[in-house]
Coordinates of C-alpha atoms and ligand atoms in Angstrom, one line a residue:
X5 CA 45.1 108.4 44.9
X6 CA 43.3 107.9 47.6
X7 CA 44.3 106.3 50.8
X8 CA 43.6 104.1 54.3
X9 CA 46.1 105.0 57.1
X10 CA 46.9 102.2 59.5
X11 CA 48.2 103.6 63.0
X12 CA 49.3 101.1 65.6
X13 CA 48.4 102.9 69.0
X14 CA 51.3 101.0 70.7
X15 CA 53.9 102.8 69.2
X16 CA 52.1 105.6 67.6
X17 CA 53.8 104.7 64.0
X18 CA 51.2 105.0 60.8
X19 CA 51.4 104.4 57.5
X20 CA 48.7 105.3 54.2
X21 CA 47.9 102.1 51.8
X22 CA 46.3 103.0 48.3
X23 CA 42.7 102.7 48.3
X24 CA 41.8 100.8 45.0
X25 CA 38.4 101.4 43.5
X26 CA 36.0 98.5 42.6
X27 CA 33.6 99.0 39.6
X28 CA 31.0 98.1 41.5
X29 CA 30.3 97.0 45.3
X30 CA 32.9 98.7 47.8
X31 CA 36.5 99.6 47.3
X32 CA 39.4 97.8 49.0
X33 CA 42.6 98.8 50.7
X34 CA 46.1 97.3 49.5
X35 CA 47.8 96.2 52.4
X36 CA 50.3 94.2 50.7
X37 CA 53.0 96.2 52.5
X38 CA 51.6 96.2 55.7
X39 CA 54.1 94.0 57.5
X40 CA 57.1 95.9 55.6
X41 CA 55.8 99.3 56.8
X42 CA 54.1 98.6 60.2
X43 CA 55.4 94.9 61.1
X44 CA 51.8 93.3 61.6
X45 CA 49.5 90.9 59.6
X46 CA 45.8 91.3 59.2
X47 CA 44.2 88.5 61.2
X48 CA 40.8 87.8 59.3
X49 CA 39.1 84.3 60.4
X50 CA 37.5 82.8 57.7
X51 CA 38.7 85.5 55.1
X52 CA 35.3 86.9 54.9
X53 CA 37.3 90.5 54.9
X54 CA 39.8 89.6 52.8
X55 CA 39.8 90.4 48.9
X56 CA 42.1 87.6 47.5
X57 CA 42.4 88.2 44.0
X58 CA 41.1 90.7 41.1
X59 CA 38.1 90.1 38.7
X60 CA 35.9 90.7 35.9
X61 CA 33.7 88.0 36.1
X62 CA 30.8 87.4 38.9
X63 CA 29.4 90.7 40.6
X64 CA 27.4 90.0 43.8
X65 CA 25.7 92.2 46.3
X66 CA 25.0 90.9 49.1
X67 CA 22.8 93.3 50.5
X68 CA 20.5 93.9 47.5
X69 CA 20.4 89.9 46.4
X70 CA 22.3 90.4 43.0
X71 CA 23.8 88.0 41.1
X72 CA 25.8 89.4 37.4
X73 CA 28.0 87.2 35.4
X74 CA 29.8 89.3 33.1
X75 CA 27.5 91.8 33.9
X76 CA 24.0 90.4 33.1
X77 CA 21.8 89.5 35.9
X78 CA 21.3 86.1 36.5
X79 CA 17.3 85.8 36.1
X80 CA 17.3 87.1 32.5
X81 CA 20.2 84.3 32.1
X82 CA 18.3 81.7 33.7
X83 CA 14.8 82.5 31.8
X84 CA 16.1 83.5 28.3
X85 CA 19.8 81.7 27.5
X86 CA 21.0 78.3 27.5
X87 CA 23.2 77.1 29.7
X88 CA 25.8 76.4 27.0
X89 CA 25.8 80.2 26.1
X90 CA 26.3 81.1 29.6
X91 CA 29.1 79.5 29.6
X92 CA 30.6 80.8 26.4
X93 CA 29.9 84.3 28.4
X94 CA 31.8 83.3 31.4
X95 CA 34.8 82.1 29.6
X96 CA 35.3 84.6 26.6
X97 CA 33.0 87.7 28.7
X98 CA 30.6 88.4 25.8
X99 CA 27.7 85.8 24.8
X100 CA 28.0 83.9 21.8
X101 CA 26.6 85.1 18.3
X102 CA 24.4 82.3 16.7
X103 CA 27.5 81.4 14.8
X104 CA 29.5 81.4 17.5
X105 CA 27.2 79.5 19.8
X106 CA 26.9 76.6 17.0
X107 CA 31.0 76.0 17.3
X108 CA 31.2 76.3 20.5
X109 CA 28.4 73.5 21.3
X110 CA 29.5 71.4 18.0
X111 CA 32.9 71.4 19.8
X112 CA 31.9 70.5 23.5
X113 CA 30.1 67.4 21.6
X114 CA 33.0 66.3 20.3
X115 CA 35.0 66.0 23.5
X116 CA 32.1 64.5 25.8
X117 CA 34.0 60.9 25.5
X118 CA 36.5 60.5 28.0
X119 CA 39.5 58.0 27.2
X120 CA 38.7 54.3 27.0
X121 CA 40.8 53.5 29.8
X122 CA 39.2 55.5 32.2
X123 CA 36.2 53.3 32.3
X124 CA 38.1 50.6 34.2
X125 CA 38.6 53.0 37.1
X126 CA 34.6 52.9 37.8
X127 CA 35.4 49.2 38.8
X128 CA 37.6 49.5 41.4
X129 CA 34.9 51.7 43.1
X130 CA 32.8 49.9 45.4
X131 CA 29.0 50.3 44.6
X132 CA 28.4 52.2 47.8
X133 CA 31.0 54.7 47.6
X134 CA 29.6 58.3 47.4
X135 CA 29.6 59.4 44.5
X136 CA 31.4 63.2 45.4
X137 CA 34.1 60.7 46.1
X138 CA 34.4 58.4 42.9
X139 CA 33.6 61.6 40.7
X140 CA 36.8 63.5 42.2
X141 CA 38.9 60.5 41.9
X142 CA 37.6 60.3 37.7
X143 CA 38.5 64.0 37.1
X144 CA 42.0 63.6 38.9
X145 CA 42.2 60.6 37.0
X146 CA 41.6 62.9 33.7
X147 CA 44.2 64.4 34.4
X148 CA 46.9 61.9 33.6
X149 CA 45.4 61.5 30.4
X150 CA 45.7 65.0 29.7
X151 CA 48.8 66.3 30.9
X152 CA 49.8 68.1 27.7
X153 CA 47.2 71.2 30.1
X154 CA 50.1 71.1 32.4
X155 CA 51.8 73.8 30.6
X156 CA 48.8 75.9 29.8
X157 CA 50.3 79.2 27.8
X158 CA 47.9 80.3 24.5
X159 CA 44.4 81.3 25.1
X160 CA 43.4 78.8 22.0
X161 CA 45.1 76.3 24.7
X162 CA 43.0 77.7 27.6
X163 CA 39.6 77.0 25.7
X164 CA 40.9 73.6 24.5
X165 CA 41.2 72.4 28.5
X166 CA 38.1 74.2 29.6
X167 CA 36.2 72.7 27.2
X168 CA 37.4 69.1 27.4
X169 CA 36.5 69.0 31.0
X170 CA 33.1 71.2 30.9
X171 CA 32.1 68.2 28.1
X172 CA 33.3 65.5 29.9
X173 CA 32.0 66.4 33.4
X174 CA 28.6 65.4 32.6
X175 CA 29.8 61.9 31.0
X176 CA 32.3 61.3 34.6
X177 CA 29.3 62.0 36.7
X178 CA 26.1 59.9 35.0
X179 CA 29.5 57.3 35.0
X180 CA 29.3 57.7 38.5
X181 CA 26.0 57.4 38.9
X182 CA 25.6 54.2 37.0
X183 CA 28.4 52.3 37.9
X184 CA 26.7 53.3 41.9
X185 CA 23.2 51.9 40.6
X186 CA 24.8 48.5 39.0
X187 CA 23.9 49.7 35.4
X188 CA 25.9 49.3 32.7
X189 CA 28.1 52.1 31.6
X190 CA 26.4 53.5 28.1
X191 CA 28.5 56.4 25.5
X192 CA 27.2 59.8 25.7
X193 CA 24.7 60.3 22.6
X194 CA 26.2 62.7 20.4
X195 CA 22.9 64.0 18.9
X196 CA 21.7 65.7 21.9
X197 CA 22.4 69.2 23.4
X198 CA 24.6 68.9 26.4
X199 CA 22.1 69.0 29.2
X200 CA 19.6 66.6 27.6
X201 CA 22.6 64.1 26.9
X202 CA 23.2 64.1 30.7
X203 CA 19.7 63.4 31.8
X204 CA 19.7 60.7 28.8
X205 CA 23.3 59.1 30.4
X206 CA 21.6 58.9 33.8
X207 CA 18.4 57.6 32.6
X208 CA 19.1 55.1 29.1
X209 CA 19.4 51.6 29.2
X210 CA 21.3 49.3 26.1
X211 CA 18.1 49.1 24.8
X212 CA 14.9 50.7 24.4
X213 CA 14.2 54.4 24.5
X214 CA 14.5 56.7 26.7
X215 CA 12.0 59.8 27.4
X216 CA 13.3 62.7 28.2
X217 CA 10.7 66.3 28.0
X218 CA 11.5 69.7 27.2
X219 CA 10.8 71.0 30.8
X220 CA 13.1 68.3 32.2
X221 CA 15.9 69.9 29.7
X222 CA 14.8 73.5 30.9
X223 CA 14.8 73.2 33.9
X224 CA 18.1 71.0 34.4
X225 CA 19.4 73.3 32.1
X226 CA 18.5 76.7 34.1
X227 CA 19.9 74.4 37.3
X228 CA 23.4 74.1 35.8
X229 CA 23.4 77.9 34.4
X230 CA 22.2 78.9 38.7
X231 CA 25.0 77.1 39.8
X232 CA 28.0 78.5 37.1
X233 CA 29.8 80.8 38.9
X234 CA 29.8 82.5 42.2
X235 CA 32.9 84.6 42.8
X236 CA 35.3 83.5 45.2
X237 CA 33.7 81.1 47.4
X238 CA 35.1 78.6 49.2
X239 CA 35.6 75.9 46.2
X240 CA 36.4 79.0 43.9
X241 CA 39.1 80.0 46.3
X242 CA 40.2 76.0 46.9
X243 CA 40.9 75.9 43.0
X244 CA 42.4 79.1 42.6
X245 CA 45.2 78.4 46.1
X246 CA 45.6 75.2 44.0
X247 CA 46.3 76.7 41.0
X248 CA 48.2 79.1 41.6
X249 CA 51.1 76.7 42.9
X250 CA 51.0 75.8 39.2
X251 CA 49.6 72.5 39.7
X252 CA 47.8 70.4 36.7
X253 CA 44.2 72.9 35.9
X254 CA 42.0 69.3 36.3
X255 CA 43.9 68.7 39.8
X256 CA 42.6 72.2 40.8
X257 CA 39.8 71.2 39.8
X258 CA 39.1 68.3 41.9
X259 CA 40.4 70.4 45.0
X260 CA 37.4 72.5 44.0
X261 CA 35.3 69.3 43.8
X262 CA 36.2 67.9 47.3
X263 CA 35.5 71.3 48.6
X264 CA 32.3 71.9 47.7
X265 CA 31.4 68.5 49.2
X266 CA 30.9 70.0 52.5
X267 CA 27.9 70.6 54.0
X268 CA 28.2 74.0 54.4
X269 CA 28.7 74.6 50.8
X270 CA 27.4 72.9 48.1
X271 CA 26.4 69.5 50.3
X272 CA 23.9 71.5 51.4
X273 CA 21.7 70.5 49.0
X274 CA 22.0 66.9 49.6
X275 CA 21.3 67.9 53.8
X276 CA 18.2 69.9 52.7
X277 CA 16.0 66.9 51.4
X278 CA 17.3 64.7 54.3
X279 CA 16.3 67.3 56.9
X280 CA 12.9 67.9 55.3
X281 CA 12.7 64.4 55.5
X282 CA 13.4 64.2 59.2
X283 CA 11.1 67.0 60.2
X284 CA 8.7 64.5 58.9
X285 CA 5.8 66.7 58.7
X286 CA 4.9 70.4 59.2
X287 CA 3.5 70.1 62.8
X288 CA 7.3 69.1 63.5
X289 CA 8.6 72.5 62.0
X290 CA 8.5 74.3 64.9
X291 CA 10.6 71.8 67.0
X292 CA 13.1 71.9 64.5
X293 CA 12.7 75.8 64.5
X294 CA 13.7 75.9 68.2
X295 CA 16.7 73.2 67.5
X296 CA 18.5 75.3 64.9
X297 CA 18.2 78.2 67.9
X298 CA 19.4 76.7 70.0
X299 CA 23.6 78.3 71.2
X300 CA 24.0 74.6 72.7
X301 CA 22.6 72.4 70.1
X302 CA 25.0 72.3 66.8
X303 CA 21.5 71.6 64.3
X304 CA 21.4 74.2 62.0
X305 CA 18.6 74.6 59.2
X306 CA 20.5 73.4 55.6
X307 CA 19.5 75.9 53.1
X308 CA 19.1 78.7 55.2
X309 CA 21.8 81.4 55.3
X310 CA 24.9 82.5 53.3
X311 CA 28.4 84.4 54.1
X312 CA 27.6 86.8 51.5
X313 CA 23.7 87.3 50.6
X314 CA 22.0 89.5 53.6
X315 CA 18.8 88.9 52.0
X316 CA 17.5 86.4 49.9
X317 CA 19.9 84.6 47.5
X318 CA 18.7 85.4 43.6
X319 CA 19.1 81.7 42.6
X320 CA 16.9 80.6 45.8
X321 CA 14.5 83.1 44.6
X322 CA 14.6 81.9 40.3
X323 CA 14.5 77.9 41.8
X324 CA 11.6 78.8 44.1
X325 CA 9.7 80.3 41.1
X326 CA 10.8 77.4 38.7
X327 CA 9.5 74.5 41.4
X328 CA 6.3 76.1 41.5
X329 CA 6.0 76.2 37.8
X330 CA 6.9 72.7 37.6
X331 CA 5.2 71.4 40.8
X332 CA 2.3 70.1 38.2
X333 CA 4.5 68.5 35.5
X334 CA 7.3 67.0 37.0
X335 CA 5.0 65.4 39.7
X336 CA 7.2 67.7 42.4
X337 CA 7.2 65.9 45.8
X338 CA 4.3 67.9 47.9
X339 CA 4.6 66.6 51.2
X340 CA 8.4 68.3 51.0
X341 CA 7.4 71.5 49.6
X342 CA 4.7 71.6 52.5
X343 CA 7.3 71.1 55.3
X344 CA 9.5 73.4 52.9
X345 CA 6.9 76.5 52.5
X346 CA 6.5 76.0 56.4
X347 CA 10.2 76.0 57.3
X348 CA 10.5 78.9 55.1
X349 CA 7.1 80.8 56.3
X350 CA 8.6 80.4 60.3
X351 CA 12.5 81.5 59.3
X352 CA 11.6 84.7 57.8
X353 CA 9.2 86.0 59.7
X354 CA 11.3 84.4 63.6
X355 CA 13.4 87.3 65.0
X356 CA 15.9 84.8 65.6
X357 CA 16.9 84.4 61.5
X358 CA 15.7 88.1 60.8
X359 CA 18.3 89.9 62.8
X360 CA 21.2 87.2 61.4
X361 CA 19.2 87.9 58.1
X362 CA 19.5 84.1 57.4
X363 CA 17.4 83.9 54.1
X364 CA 16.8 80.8 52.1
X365 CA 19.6 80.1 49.6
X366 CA 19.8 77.8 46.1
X367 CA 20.3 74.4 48.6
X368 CA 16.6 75.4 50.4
X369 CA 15.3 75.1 46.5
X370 CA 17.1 72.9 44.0
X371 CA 16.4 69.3 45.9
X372 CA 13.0 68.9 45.3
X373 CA 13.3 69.4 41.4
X374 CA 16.0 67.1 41.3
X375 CA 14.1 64.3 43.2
X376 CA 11.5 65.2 40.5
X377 CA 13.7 64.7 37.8
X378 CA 14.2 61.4 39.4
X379 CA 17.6 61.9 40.7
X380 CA 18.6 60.2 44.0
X381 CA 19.9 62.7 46.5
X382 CA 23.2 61.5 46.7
X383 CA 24.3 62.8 42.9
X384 CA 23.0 66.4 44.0
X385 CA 26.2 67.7 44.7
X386 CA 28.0 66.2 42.2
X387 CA 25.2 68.1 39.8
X388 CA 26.2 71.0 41.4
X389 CA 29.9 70.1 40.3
X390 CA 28.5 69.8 36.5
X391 CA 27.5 73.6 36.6
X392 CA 30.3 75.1 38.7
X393 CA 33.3 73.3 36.5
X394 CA 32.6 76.1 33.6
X395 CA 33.3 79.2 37.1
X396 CA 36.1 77.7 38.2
X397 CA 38.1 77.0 34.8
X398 CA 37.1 80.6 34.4
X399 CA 38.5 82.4 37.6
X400 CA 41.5 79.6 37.2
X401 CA 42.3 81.2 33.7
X402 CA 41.8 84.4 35.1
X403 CA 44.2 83.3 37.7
X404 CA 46.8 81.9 34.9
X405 CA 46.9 85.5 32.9
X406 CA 47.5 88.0 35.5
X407 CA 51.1 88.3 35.8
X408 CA 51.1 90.1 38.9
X409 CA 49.1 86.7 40.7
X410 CA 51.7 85.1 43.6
X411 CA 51.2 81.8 45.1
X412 CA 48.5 81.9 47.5
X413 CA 50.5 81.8 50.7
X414 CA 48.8 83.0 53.9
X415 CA 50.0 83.9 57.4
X416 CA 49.2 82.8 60.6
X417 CA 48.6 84.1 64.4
X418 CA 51.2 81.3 66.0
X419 CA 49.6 80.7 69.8
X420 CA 52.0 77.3 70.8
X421 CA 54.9 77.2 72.7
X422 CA 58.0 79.2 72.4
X423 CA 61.3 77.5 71.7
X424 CA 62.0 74.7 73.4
X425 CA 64.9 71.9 73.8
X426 CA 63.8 68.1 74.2
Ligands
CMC517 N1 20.6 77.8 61.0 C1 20.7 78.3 62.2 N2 21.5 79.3 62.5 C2 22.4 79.8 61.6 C3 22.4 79.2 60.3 C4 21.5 78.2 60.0 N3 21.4 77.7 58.8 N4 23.3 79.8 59.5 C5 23.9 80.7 60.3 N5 23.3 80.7 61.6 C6 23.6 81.6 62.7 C7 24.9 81.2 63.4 O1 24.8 80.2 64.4 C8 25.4 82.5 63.9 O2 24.7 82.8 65.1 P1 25.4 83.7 66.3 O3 25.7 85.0 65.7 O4 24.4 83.7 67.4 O5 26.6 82.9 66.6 C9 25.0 83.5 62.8 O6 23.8 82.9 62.2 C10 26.0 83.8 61.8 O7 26.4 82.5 61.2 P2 27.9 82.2 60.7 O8 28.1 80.7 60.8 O9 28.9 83.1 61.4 O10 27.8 82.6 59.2 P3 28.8 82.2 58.1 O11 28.8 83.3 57.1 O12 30.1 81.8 58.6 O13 28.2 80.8 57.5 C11 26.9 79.3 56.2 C12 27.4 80.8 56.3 C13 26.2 79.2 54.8 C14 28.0 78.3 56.3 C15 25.8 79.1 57.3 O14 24.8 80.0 57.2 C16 25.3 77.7 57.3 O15 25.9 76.8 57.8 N6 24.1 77.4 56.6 C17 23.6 76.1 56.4 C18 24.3 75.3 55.3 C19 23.9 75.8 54.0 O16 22.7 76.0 53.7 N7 24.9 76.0 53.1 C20 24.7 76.3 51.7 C21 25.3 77.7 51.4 S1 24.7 78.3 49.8 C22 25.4 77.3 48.6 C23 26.8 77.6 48.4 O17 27.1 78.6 47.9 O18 27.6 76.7 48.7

C-alpha cells in the first residue's frame, strides 16, 4: 500500500498514512489517525482540502469542466434523458429500462399529494415571506407526517422516502408560490409527467386551461436534470452532517434547503438577474467590472466563479446553449442577455478573472429562462431545490449504508483565552 508520511519538524517525529486510490480524479491520504500518531489536527478553512466521505455517485473535474453522474456525462443526460430517468440513475446507479422507467414515474405520480393538513400551514405564512423560507418550513413540516422514515433500514424503505419527497417537492414549492401570489391552492394533475405538472401547478387557475409547450417541458425539464446532483457541496455536505447524527431524512433535507439559500450557492441565481438588472445597460458593464475588482469593495459578479470548476462549469456551458436555442420561442428577455453576453465577453478575456480562473457557472445562465418561462425571480432557488432533492436523498442513502460512516464531528484551532476564574 502506498503511503503519505507526516513529519512534524518540531520534534522530528513522523508517521506514514495509507494513500487510498480514487477511480478517478486524485487519490487522498487517510489521516484519521493523525492526532493518535502525531498529536495534531489538519486545519483546512472552508474544507476545500478535505475529503469528507466516500462515493460512487457524482465525478467532477474541475480542471477539465466535467460533470458524470454515475458515470455519464452530463450533456448527453441533459440532451437525450428525462429528468425522471436521471433520477432513477442517481438513486439505483444504472438508468431505468422502459419498464422500469414506466413504474418508477407511475409511482412518483402517485405520491405528488402531500397530506390534507399541510395545506393549512401555507396560511400562517404571510404573503411576503420568501419563498426559500415557507418551502423549508413545508418540507420540515412533512416530516411529522412521515415519521415512520425515521427508522429508515430496507432499501425498498429507502426508495419509498426518496420518492415521496422527490414527488412532492414540486407540489410544496408551486404551493409556495401560489399561496405568495394570492392564488388559490389547486391538486397536482395526475395526467401529466412530473415536470409539466409543476409548470401546470404554478401556472393553472380553477378554471379554464392552461398552456403549457413542449419546449417549456424540455427545457424546465433539462433545468432540474443540470441541477441533480453535484458531489459534496455545501448543501450536500449540510444534509449529510445532518444526517448522519441520525436525524429525520426530510429534516436533513431542509438543512440542505436553508443552505443552498445563500448567495454564494444556489441564491446565486436569484442575485444574477438582480445584478443584470442593476448594471442597467451594457455601457454600465465595465463599472461594474472594476467594482467586483475592487480588494476594498465586497461587490462580487453572481454567477461568476466556483470552489471547484477552474474553467467553465459544464451546466453553465449546456444552459448557455439551451438560452440561445430558446431566445426565439420563449420570448427570452434580450436586454439581459445583452448586458449578460457583455459581462461574460469582459470576465473572460480581464486578467483579473483569468488568473482566479473565475468562469461563468449554472447561476450566470439559468435566470433568464426561467424569467422566460414566466417565473418571478424569487422561486429560482427554490427550483433549484426541486432538482437537487433527488442528490441529496442520494448521497444521504449513501450516507445511511456505509457502516463505517461516524457522526460528522469536526475539530477546531481554539484562539480565546486560557482558563480563567470569575
Ligand atoms: N467576482 C469577483 N471576484 C471573485 C468572484 C466573483 N464572483 N469569485 C471569486 N472572486 C475572487 C475572490 O475575491 C478571490 O480573490 P483574491 O484571491 O484576490 O482574494 C479569488 O477570486 C478566489 O475566491 P474565493 O472566494 O477564495 O473562492 P471560493 O472557492 O471560496 O468561492 C464562490 C467560490 C462560488 C463562493 C465565489 O466564486 C463567489 O462568491 N461567486 C459568486 C457567487 C456565485 O455565483 N455562486 C454560485 C456558485 S455555482 C452554484 C452552486 O453550485 O451553488
Amino acid at each position: 500500500m502506498s503511503t503519505f508520511t507526516f513529519t512534524d519538524n518540531r520534534n522530528g517525529k513522523s508517521a506514514e498514512f495509507p494513500i487510498l486510490n480514487s477511480v478517478l480524479g486524485a487519490d487522498v491520504v487517510d489521516i484519521t489517525t493523525l492526532n493518535k500518531e502525531l498529536g495534531v489536527y489538519t486545519y483546512d478553512n472552508g474544507l476545500s482540502m478535505t475529503g469528507s466521505c466516500q462515493s460512487d455517485i457524482t465525478y467532477i473535474d474541475g480542471g477539465k469542466g466535467e460533470l458524470l453522474y454515475r458515470g455519464y456525462p452530463i450533456e448527453q443526460l441533459a440532451e437525450k434523458k428525462k429528468y425522471l430517468e436521471v433520477c432513477y440513475l442517481l438513486l439505483n446507479g444504472e438508468l431505468p429500462t422502459a419498464e422500469q422507467f414506466v413504474a418508477f414515474e407511475g409511482s412518483m405520480r402517485e405520491k405528488r399529494f402531500p397530506n390534507e393538513g399541510l395545506r393549512n400551514l401555507f396560511n400562517a405564512f404571510p404573503d411576503d415571506g420568501h419563498p426559500m423560507a415557507v418551502l423549508s418550513s413545508a418540507v420540515s413540516a412533512l416530516s411529522a407526517f412521515h415519521h415512520q422514515h425515521l427508522n429508515v433500514q430496507s432499501q425498498e424503505e429507502y426508495m419509498d422516502m426518496a420518492i415521496r419527497l422527490i414527488a412532492k417537492m414540486p407540489t410544496l414549492a408551486a404551493y409556495t408560490y401560489r399561496h405568495h401570489m394570492g392564488y388559490p391552492l389547486i391538486y397536482p394533475d395526475m395526467d401529466r409527467y412530473f415536470t409539466e405538472n409543476f409548470l401546470y401547478m404554478m401556472r393553472a387557475f380553477p378554471t379554464g386551461s392552461t398552456e403549457i409547450s413542449d419546449v417549456e417541458v424540455r427545457a424546465m425539464d433539462a433545468i432540474f436534470t443540470l441541477h441533480a446532483d453535484h458531489e459534496q457541496n455545501a448543501s450536500t455536505s449540510t444534509v449529510r452532517l445532518v444526517g448522519s447524527t441520525g436525524a429525520h431524512p426530510y429534516a436533513a433535507v431542509v438543512a440542505g434547503i436553508n443552505a443552498l439559500w445563500g448567495r454564494a450557492h444556489g441564491g446565486a441565481n436569484e442575485s444574477v438577474i438582480a445584478q443584470l438588472e442593476m448594471i442597467g445597460s451594457v455601457e454600465n458593464v465595465d463599472k461594474f467590472i472594476k467594482k467586483a475588482k475592487d480588494p476594498n469593495d465586497d461587490f462580487r459578479l453572481m454567477g461568476f466563479g466556483h470552489r471547484v470548476y477552474k474553467n467553465f462549469d459544464p451546466r453553465a456551458k449546456v444552459l448557455r446553449k439551451l438560452r440561445d436555442e430558446l431566445r426565439d420561442t420563449l420570448g427570452i428577455n434580450s436586454r439581459l442577455i445583452e448586458i449578460a453576453n457583455k459581462v461574460e465577453e469582459i470576465a473572460l478575456t480581464d486578467e483579473y478573472f483569468v488568473k482566479r480562473n473565475l468562469y461563468p457557472n449554472i447561476d450566470f445562465y439559468s435566470g433568464t429562462i426561467f424569467e422566460a418561462l414566466g417565473i418571478k425571480r424569487n422561486m429560482f432557488t427554490p427550483i433549484f431545490v426541486i432538482g437537487r432533492t433527488v442528490g441529496w436523498l442520494t448521497q444521504l442513502i449513501e450516507l445511511k449504508k456505509d457502516p463505517s460512516q461516524k457522526i460528522f464531528r469536526p475539530r477546531q484551532r481554539y484562539v480565546g483565552h486560557t482558563k480563567r476564574d470569575i
